[in-house]
PDB file of C-alpha atoms in Angstrom:
ATOM      1  CA  MET K  89     -19.641 -17.302   0.043  1.00  0.00           C
ATOM      2  CA  THR K  90     -16.629 -18.577  -1.907  1.00  0.00           C
ATOM      3  CA  GLY K  91     -15.167 -17.597  -5.247  1.00  0.00           C
ATOM      4  CA  GLU K  92     -16.974 -20.526  -6.826  1.00  0.00           C
ATOM      5  CA  ASP K  93     -20.234 -19.393  -5.249  1.00  0.00           C
ATOM      6  CA  VAL K  94     -19.808 -15.925  -6.736  1.00  0.00           C
ATOM      7  CA  ALA K  95     -19.032 -17.372 -10.158  1.00  0.00           C
ATOM      8  CA  GLY K  96     -22.163 -19.510  -9.935  1.00  0.00           C
ATOM      9  CA  LEU K  97     -24.324 -16.617  -8.781  1.00  0.00           C
ATOM     10  CA  PHE K  98     -23.200 -14.366 -11.592  1.00  0.00           C
ATOM     11  CA  ALA K  99     -23.240 -17.038 -14.289  1.00  0.00           C
ATOM     12  CA  ASP K 100     -26.939 -16.317 -14.722  1.00  0.00           C
ATOM     13  CA  GLU K 101     -27.783 -13.159 -16.707  1.00  0.00           C
ATOM     14  CA  THR K 102     -31.003 -12.569 -14.750  1.00  0.00           C
ATOM     15  CA  ARG K 103     -29.127 -12.483 -11.435  1.00  0.00           C
ATOM     16  CA  VAL K 104     -26.519 -10.144 -12.935  1.00  0.00           C
ATOM     17  CA  ARG K 105     -29.263  -7.741 -14.052  1.00  0.00           C
ATOM     18  CA  VAL K 106     -30.946  -7.862 -10.628  1.00  0.00           C
ATOM     19  CA  PHE K 107     -27.624  -7.354  -8.828  1.00  0.00           C
ATOM     20  CA  ALA K 108     -26.795  -4.408 -11.098  1.00  0.00           C
ATOM     21  CA  ALA K 109     -30.188  -2.804 -10.401  1.00  0.00           C
ATOM     22  CA  VAL K 110     -29.558  -2.995  -6.643  1.00  0.00           C
ATOM     23  CA  ALA K 111     -25.962  -1.790  -7.023  1.00  0.00           C
ATOM     24  CA  LEU K 112     -27.315   1.201  -8.961  1.00  0.00           C
ATOM     25  CA  GLY K 113     -29.811   2.120  -6.276  1.00  0.00           C
ATOM     26  CA  ALA K 114     -32.918  -0.075  -6.431  1.00  0.00           C
ATOM     27  CA  THR K 115     -33.951  -0.697  -2.826  1.00  0.00           C
ATOM     28  CA  SER K 116     -37.111  -2.778  -3.271  1.00  0.00           C
ATOM     29  CA  ALA K 117     -38.283  -5.723  -5.343  1.00  0.00           C
ATOM     30  CA  ALA K 118     -40.714  -3.429  -7.185  1.00  0.00           C
ATOM     31  CA  GLU K 119     -37.846  -1.082  -8.152  1.00  0.00           C
ATOM     32  CA  VAL K 120     -35.766  -4.056  -9.306  1.00  0.00           C
ATOM     33  CA  VAL K 121     -38.627  -5.303 -11.521  1.00  0.00           C
ATOM     34  CA  GLU K 122     -39.120  -1.794 -12.933  1.00  0.00           C
ATOM     35  CA  ARG K 123     -35.414  -1.155 -13.634  1.00  0.00           C
ATOM     36  CA  THR K 124     -34.611  -4.572 -15.081  1.00  0.00           C
ATOM     37  CA  GLY K 125     -37.760  -5.069 -17.103  1.00  0.00           C
ATOM     38  CA  LEU K 126     -37.863  -8.667 -15.893  1.00  0.00           C
ATOM     39  CA  PRO K 127     -41.061 -10.525 -15.052  1.00  0.00           C
ATOM     40  CA  ALA K 128     -41.743 -10.261 -11.301  1.00  0.00           C
ATOM     41  CA  GLY K 129     -41.358 -13.995 -10.682  1.00  0.00           C
ATOM     42  CA  LYS K 130     -37.928 -14.147 -12.333  1.00  0.00           C
ATOM     43  CA  ALA K 131     -36.742 -11.001 -10.525  1.00  0.00           C
ATOM     44  CA  LEU K 132     -37.935 -12.295  -7.123  1.00  0.00           C
ATOM     45  CA  LEU K 133     -36.269 -15.683  -7.683  1.00  0.00           C
ATOM     46  CA  ALA K 134     -33.008 -13.951  -8.632  1.00  0.00           C
ATOM     47  CA  LEU K 135     -33.256 -11.696  -5.576  1.00  0.00           C
ATOM     48  CA  ARG K 136     -33.766 -14.675  -3.278  1.00  0.00           C
ATOM     49  CA  ARG K 137     -30.759 -16.502  -4.790  1.00  0.00           C
ATOM     50  CA  LEU K 138     -28.547 -13.393  -4.471  1.00  0.00           C
ATOM     51  CA  GLU K 139     -29.570 -12.947  -0.812  1.00  0.00           C
ATOM     52  CA  GLU K 140     -28.954 -16.633  -0.058  1.00  0.00           C
ATOM     53  CA  GLY K 141     -25.564 -16.339  -1.749  1.00  0.00           C
ATOM     54  CA  GLU K 142     -24.773 -13.290   0.431  1.00  0.00           C
ATOM     55  CA  ALA K 143     -24.279 -10.993  -2.581  1.00  0.00           C
ATOM     56  CA  LEU K 144     -27.275  -8.868  -1.556  1.00  0.00           C
ATOM     57  CA  THR K 145     -28.766  -8.109   1.816  1.00  0.00           C
ATOM     58  CA  ALA K 146     -32.071  -6.678   2.964  1.00  0.00           C
ATOM     59  CA  ASN K 147     -31.977  -4.210   5.846  1.00  0.00           C
ATOM     60  CA  ALA K 148     -34.154  -1.422   7.251  1.00  0.00           C
ATOM     61  CA  ASP K 149     -33.310   0.764   4.240  1.00  0.00           C
ATOM     62  CA  GLY K 150     -34.207  -1.965   1.777  1.00  0.00           C
ATOM     63  CA  LEU K 151     -32.036  -3.989  -0.559  1.00  0.00           C
ATOM     64  CA  ALA K 152     -28.298  -3.355  -0.690  1.00  0.00           C
ATOM     65  CA  VAL K 153     -25.101  -4.924  -1.972  1.00  0.00           C
ATOM     66  CA  SER K 154     -23.433  -6.986   0.734  1.00  0.00           C
ATOM     67  CA  TYR K 155     -20.054  -5.270   0.518  1.00  0.00           C
ATOM     68  CA  ASP K 156     -18.865  -6.998   3.683  1.00  0.00           C
ATOM     69  CA  SER K 157     -19.222 -10.372   1.948  1.00  0.00           C
ATOM     70  CA  PHE K 158     -17.191  -9.175  -1.031  1.00  0.00           C
ATOM     71  CA  ARG K 159     -14.472  -7.697   1.209  1.00  0.00           C
ATOM     72  CA  ARG K 160     -14.267 -10.981   3.131  1.00  0.00           C
ATOM     73  CA  LEU K 161     -14.068 -12.912  -0.126  1.00  0.00           C
ATOM     74  CA  ALA K 162     -11.274 -10.644  -1.409  1.00  0.00           C
ATOM     75  CA  ARG K 163      -9.284 -11.104   1.825  1.00  0.00           C
ATOM     76  CA  GLU K 164      -9.717 -14.878   1.640  1.00  0.00           C
ATOM     77  CA  ALA K 165      -8.682 -14.955  -2.013  1.00  0.00           C
ATOM     78  CA  ALA K 166      -5.579 -12.910  -1.288  1.00  0.00           C
ATOM     79  CA  GLY K 167      -4.585 -15.300   1.479  1.00  0.00           C
ATOM     80  CA  PRO K 168      -2.456 -14.402   4.448  1.00  0.00           C
ATOM     81  CA  ARG K 169       0.315 -11.916   3.742  1.00  0.00           C
ATOM     82  CA  PRO K 170       3.646 -13.187   4.937  1.00  0.00           C
ATOM     83  CA  ALA K 171       5.259 -10.769   7.339  1.00  0.00           C
ATOM     84  CA  GLN K 172       8.224  -9.230   5.590  1.00  0.00           C
ATOM     85  CA  ASP K 173      11.446  -9.224   7.566  1.00  0.00           C
ATOM     86  CA  HIS K 174      13.757  -6.301   6.879  1.00  0.00           C
ATOM     87  CA  GLY K 175      16.542  -7.855   8.914  1.00  0.00           C
ATOM     88  CA  THR K 176      16.819  -5.251  11.660  1.00  0.00           C
ATOM     89  CA  GLY K 177      16.252  -7.630  14.558  1.00  0.00           C
ATOM     90  CA  ASP K 178      14.150  -4.986  16.333  1.00  0.00           C
ATOM     91  CA  GLU K 179      10.409  -5.725  16.361  1.00  0.00           C
ATOM     92  CA  ARG K 180       9.446  -2.053  16.791  1.00  0.00           C
ATOM     93  CA  VAL K 181      11.550  -1.063  13.791  1.00  0.00           C
ATOM     94  CA  GLU K 182      10.224  -4.019  11.798  1.00  0.00           C
ATOM     95  CA  ALA K 183       6.630  -2.954  12.493  1.00  0.00           C
ATOM     96  CA  VAL K 184       7.325   0.536  11.141  1.00  0.00           C
ATOM     97  CA  LEU K 185       9.162  -0.785   8.089  1.00  0.00           C
ATOM     98  CA  ARG K 186       6.388  -3.302   7.312  1.00  0.00           C
ATOM     99  CA  THR K 187       3.962  -0.395   7.224  1.00  0.00           C
ATOM    100  CA  PHE K 188       5.968   1.907   4.967  1.00  0.00           C
ATOM    101  CA  VAL K 189       8.343  -0.343   2.990  1.00  0.00           C
ATOM    102  CA  ARG K 190       7.058  -3.300   0.985  1.00  0.00           C
ATOM    103  CA  ASP K 191       9.000  -5.490  -1.405  1.00  0.00           C
ATOM    104  CA  GLY K 192      11.936  -3.094  -1.478  1.00  0.00           C
ATOM    105  CA  ARG K 193       9.705  -0.113  -2.278  1.00  0.00           C
ATOM    106  CA  LEU K 194       8.742   2.920  -0.237  1.00  0.00           C
ATOM    107  CA  VAL K 195       4.952   2.934  -0.038  1.00  0.00           C
ATOM    108  CA  LYS K 196       4.916   6.400   1.510  1.00  0.00           C
ATOM    109  CA  LEU K 197       6.906   8.415   3.997  1.00  0.00           C
ATOM    110  CA  PRO K 198       5.547   8.397   7.537  1.00  0.00           C
ATOM    111  CA  ALA K 199       4.149  11.678   8.815  1.00  0.00           C
ATOM    112  CA  GLN K 200       5.595  11.144  12.278  1.00  0.00           C
ATOM    113  CA  TRP K 201       9.161  12.474  12.315  1.00  0.00           C
ATOM    114  CA  ASP K 202      10.757   9.637  14.328  1.00  0.00           C
ATOM    115  CA  ARG K 203       9.284   7.031  12.011  1.00  0.00           C
ATOM    116  CA  LYS K 204      10.302   9.046   8.956  1.00  0.00           C
ATOM    117  CA  LYS K 205      13.921   9.154  10.177  1.00  0.00           C
ATOM    118  CA  LEU K 206      13.859   5.409  10.791  1.00  0.00           C
ATOM    119  CA  VAL K 207      12.560   4.647   7.286  1.00  0.00           C
ATOM    120  CA  LEU K 208      15.044   7.036   5.658  1.00  0.00           C
ATOM    121  CA  ARG K 209      17.956   5.475   7.514  1.00  0.00           C
ATOM    122  CA  HIS K 210      16.802   2.035   6.385  1.00  0.00           C
ATOM    123  CA  ILE K 211      16.706   3.192   2.742  1.00  0.00           C
ATOM    124  CA  ALA K 212      20.169   4.781   2.993  1.00  0.00           C
ATOM    125  CA  GLU K 213      21.610   1.610   4.509  1.00  0.00           C
ATOM    126  CA  ARG K 214      20.071  -0.605   1.817  1.00  0.00           C
ATOM    127  CA  ALA K 215      20.724   1.634  -1.195  1.00  0.00           C
ATOM    128  CA  PHE K 216      24.234   2.975  -0.561  1.00  0.00           C
ATOM    129  CA  GLU K 217      27.534   1.512   0.625  1.00  0.00           C
ATOM    130  CA  PRO K 218      29.363   3.530   3.283  1.00  0.00           C
ATOM    131  CA  GLY K 219      32.315   5.494   1.902  1.00  0.00           C
ATOM    132  CA  ARG K 220      31.581   4.807  -1.776  1.00  0.00           C
ATOM    133  CA  GLU K 221      31.078   7.819  -4.044  1.00  0.00           C
ATOM    134  CA  TYR K 222      28.013   8.080  -6.260  1.00  0.00           C
ATOM    135  CA  ALA K 223      27.252  10.491  -9.096  1.00  0.00           C
ATOM    136  CA  GLU K 224      23.898  12.255  -8.763  1.00  0.00           C
ATOM    137  CA  LYS K 225      22.523  10.252 -11.688  1.00  0.00           C
ATOM    138  CA  GLU K 226      23.258   6.968  -9.895  1.00  0.00           C
ATOM    139  CA  VAL K 227      21.772   8.274  -6.643  1.00  0.00           C
ATOM    140  CA  ASP K 228      18.611   9.237  -8.533  1.00  0.00           C
ATOM    141  CA  GLU K 229      18.399   5.814 -10.207  1.00  0.00           C
ATOM    142  CA  ARG K 230      18.745   4.006  -6.892  1.00  0.00           C
ATOM    143  CA  LEU K 231      16.138   6.216  -5.223  1.00  0.00           C
ATOM    144  CA  ARG K 232      13.719   5.979  -8.167  1.00  0.00           C
ATOM    145  CA  ALA K 233      13.688   2.212  -7.628  1.00  0.00           C
ATOM    146  CA  TRP K 234      12.602   2.797  -4.015  1.00  0.00           C
ATOM    147  CA  CYS K 235       9.900   5.272  -5.085  1.00  0.00           C
ATOM    148  CA  GLU K 236       8.406   3.231  -7.920  1.00  0.00           C
ATOM    149  CA  GLY K 237       4.661   2.921  -7.396  1.00  0.00           C
ATOM    150  CA  GLY K 238       4.730   4.970  -4.183  1.00  0.00           C
ATOM    151  CA  ARG K 239       3.706   8.470  -3.218  1.00  0.00           C
ATOM    152  CA  THR K 240       7.165   9.976  -2.743  1.00  0.00           C
ATOM    153  CA  ASP K 241       9.470  11.112  -5.539  1.00  0.00           C
ATOM    154  CA  HIS K 242      13.205  10.425  -5.630  1.00  0.00           C
ATOM    155  CA  VAL K 243      14.139  14.118  -5.352  1.00  0.00           C
ATOM    156  CA  THR K 244      12.294  14.475  -2.039  1.00  0.00           C
ATOM    157  CA  LEU K 245      13.913  11.294  -0.801  1.00  0.00           C
ATOM    158  CA  ARG K 246      17.378  12.516  -1.830  1.00  0.00           C
ATOM    159  CA  ARG K 247      16.812  15.860  -0.076  1.00  0.00           C
ATOM    160  CA  TYR K 248      15.824  14.133   3.181  1.00  0.00           C
ATOM    161  CA  LEU K 249      18.825  11.795   3.006  1.00  0.00           C
ATOM    162  CA  VAL K 250      21.184  14.762   2.591  1.00  0.00           C
ATOM    163  CA  ASP K 251      19.458  16.834   5.288  1.00  0.00           C
ATOM    164  CA  LEU K 252      19.664  13.959   7.759  1.00  0.00           C
ATOM    165  CA  HIS K 253      23.329  13.306   6.862  1.00  0.00           C
ATOM    166  CA  HIS K 254      22.631   9.835   5.528  1.00  0.00           C
ATOM    167  CA  LEU K 255      24.251  11.100   2.329  1.00  0.00           C
ATOM    168  CA  HIS K 256      26.897  13.797   2.046  1.00  0.00           C
ATOM    169  CA  ARG K 257      26.940  15.889  -1.125  1.00  0.00           C
ATOM    170  CA  SER K 258      29.920  17.767  -2.515  1.00  0.00           C
ATOM    171  CA  ASP K 259      30.326  19.000  -6.114  1.00  0.00           C
ATOM    172  CA  GLY K 260      27.589  16.685  -7.413  1.00  0.00           C
ATOM    173  CA  ILE K 261      29.136  13.628  -5.765  1.00  0.00           C
ATOM    174  CA  TYR K 262      27.287  11.798  -2.999  1.00  0.00           C
ATOM    175  CA  ARG K 263      28.753   9.556  -0.344  1.00  0.00           C
ATOM    176  CA  ARG K 264      27.125   7.638   2.475  1.00  0.00           C
ATOM    177  CA  PRO K 265      29.249   8.295   5.545  1.00  0.00           C
ATOM    178  CA  ALA K 266      30.504   5.544   7.794  1.00  0.00           C
ATOM    179  CA  GLU K 267      28.564   5.221  11.066  1.00  0.00           C
ATOM    180  CA  ASP K 268      31.331   7.042  12.966  1.00  0.00           C
ATOM    181  CA  ASP K 269      31.038  10.046  10.603  1.00  0.00           C
ATOM    182  CA  VAL K 270      27.284  10.319  11.247  1.00  0.00           C
ATOM    183  CA  ARG K 271      27.752  10.291  15.028  1.00  0.00           C
ATOM    184  CA  LEU K 272      30.342  13.085  14.779  1.00  0.00           C
ATOM    185  CA  VAL K 273      27.976  15.290  12.752  1.00  0.00           C
ATOM    186  CA  VAL K 274      25.095  14.706  15.189  1.00  0.00           C
ATOM    187  CA  ARG K 275      27.241  15.432  18.261  1.00  0.00           C
ATOM    188  CA  SER K 276      28.731  18.615  16.800  1.00  0.00           C
ATOM    189  CA  ARG K 277      25.305  20.259  16.415  1.00  0.00           C
TER     190      ARG K 277
END
């Protein structure tokens, strides 16, 4: 089934009515005829066309929508997704980032702590210059951009970045430490 096939199948009102009856629970030709109010011959012809077009399927439980066909069609229409490169040079890190960071946005924070730390470090490195001072408002704006459309809010992200020493906070001013500063904090614990 292709997009054109689907358009052709659903260009006919009778087939749309028959498909809708099955989608709403009709499992037999008799139920389809009853629910649509169509003459039996028209309903059976529409059923046959919808099965041939892989929009409907008949199985042991009766008629059903062929959701697998629609999922396949959606994947084909979307085309292959180009693998996003975050520029780390490490395939393991790239795999994690591809899962949780898309198009410069945080989709969600990983549950696994090691992955979470990796994603947070990536965000800190991309959003903030080492040694530069940022007012809280600017930090929030930068983090909101990362959180747009995702499941994590900028305040949670900011808290993690401070807790993990990716950002230092003092008197409402934030600064991303240089790499040497981060190593000193980690070693002193």
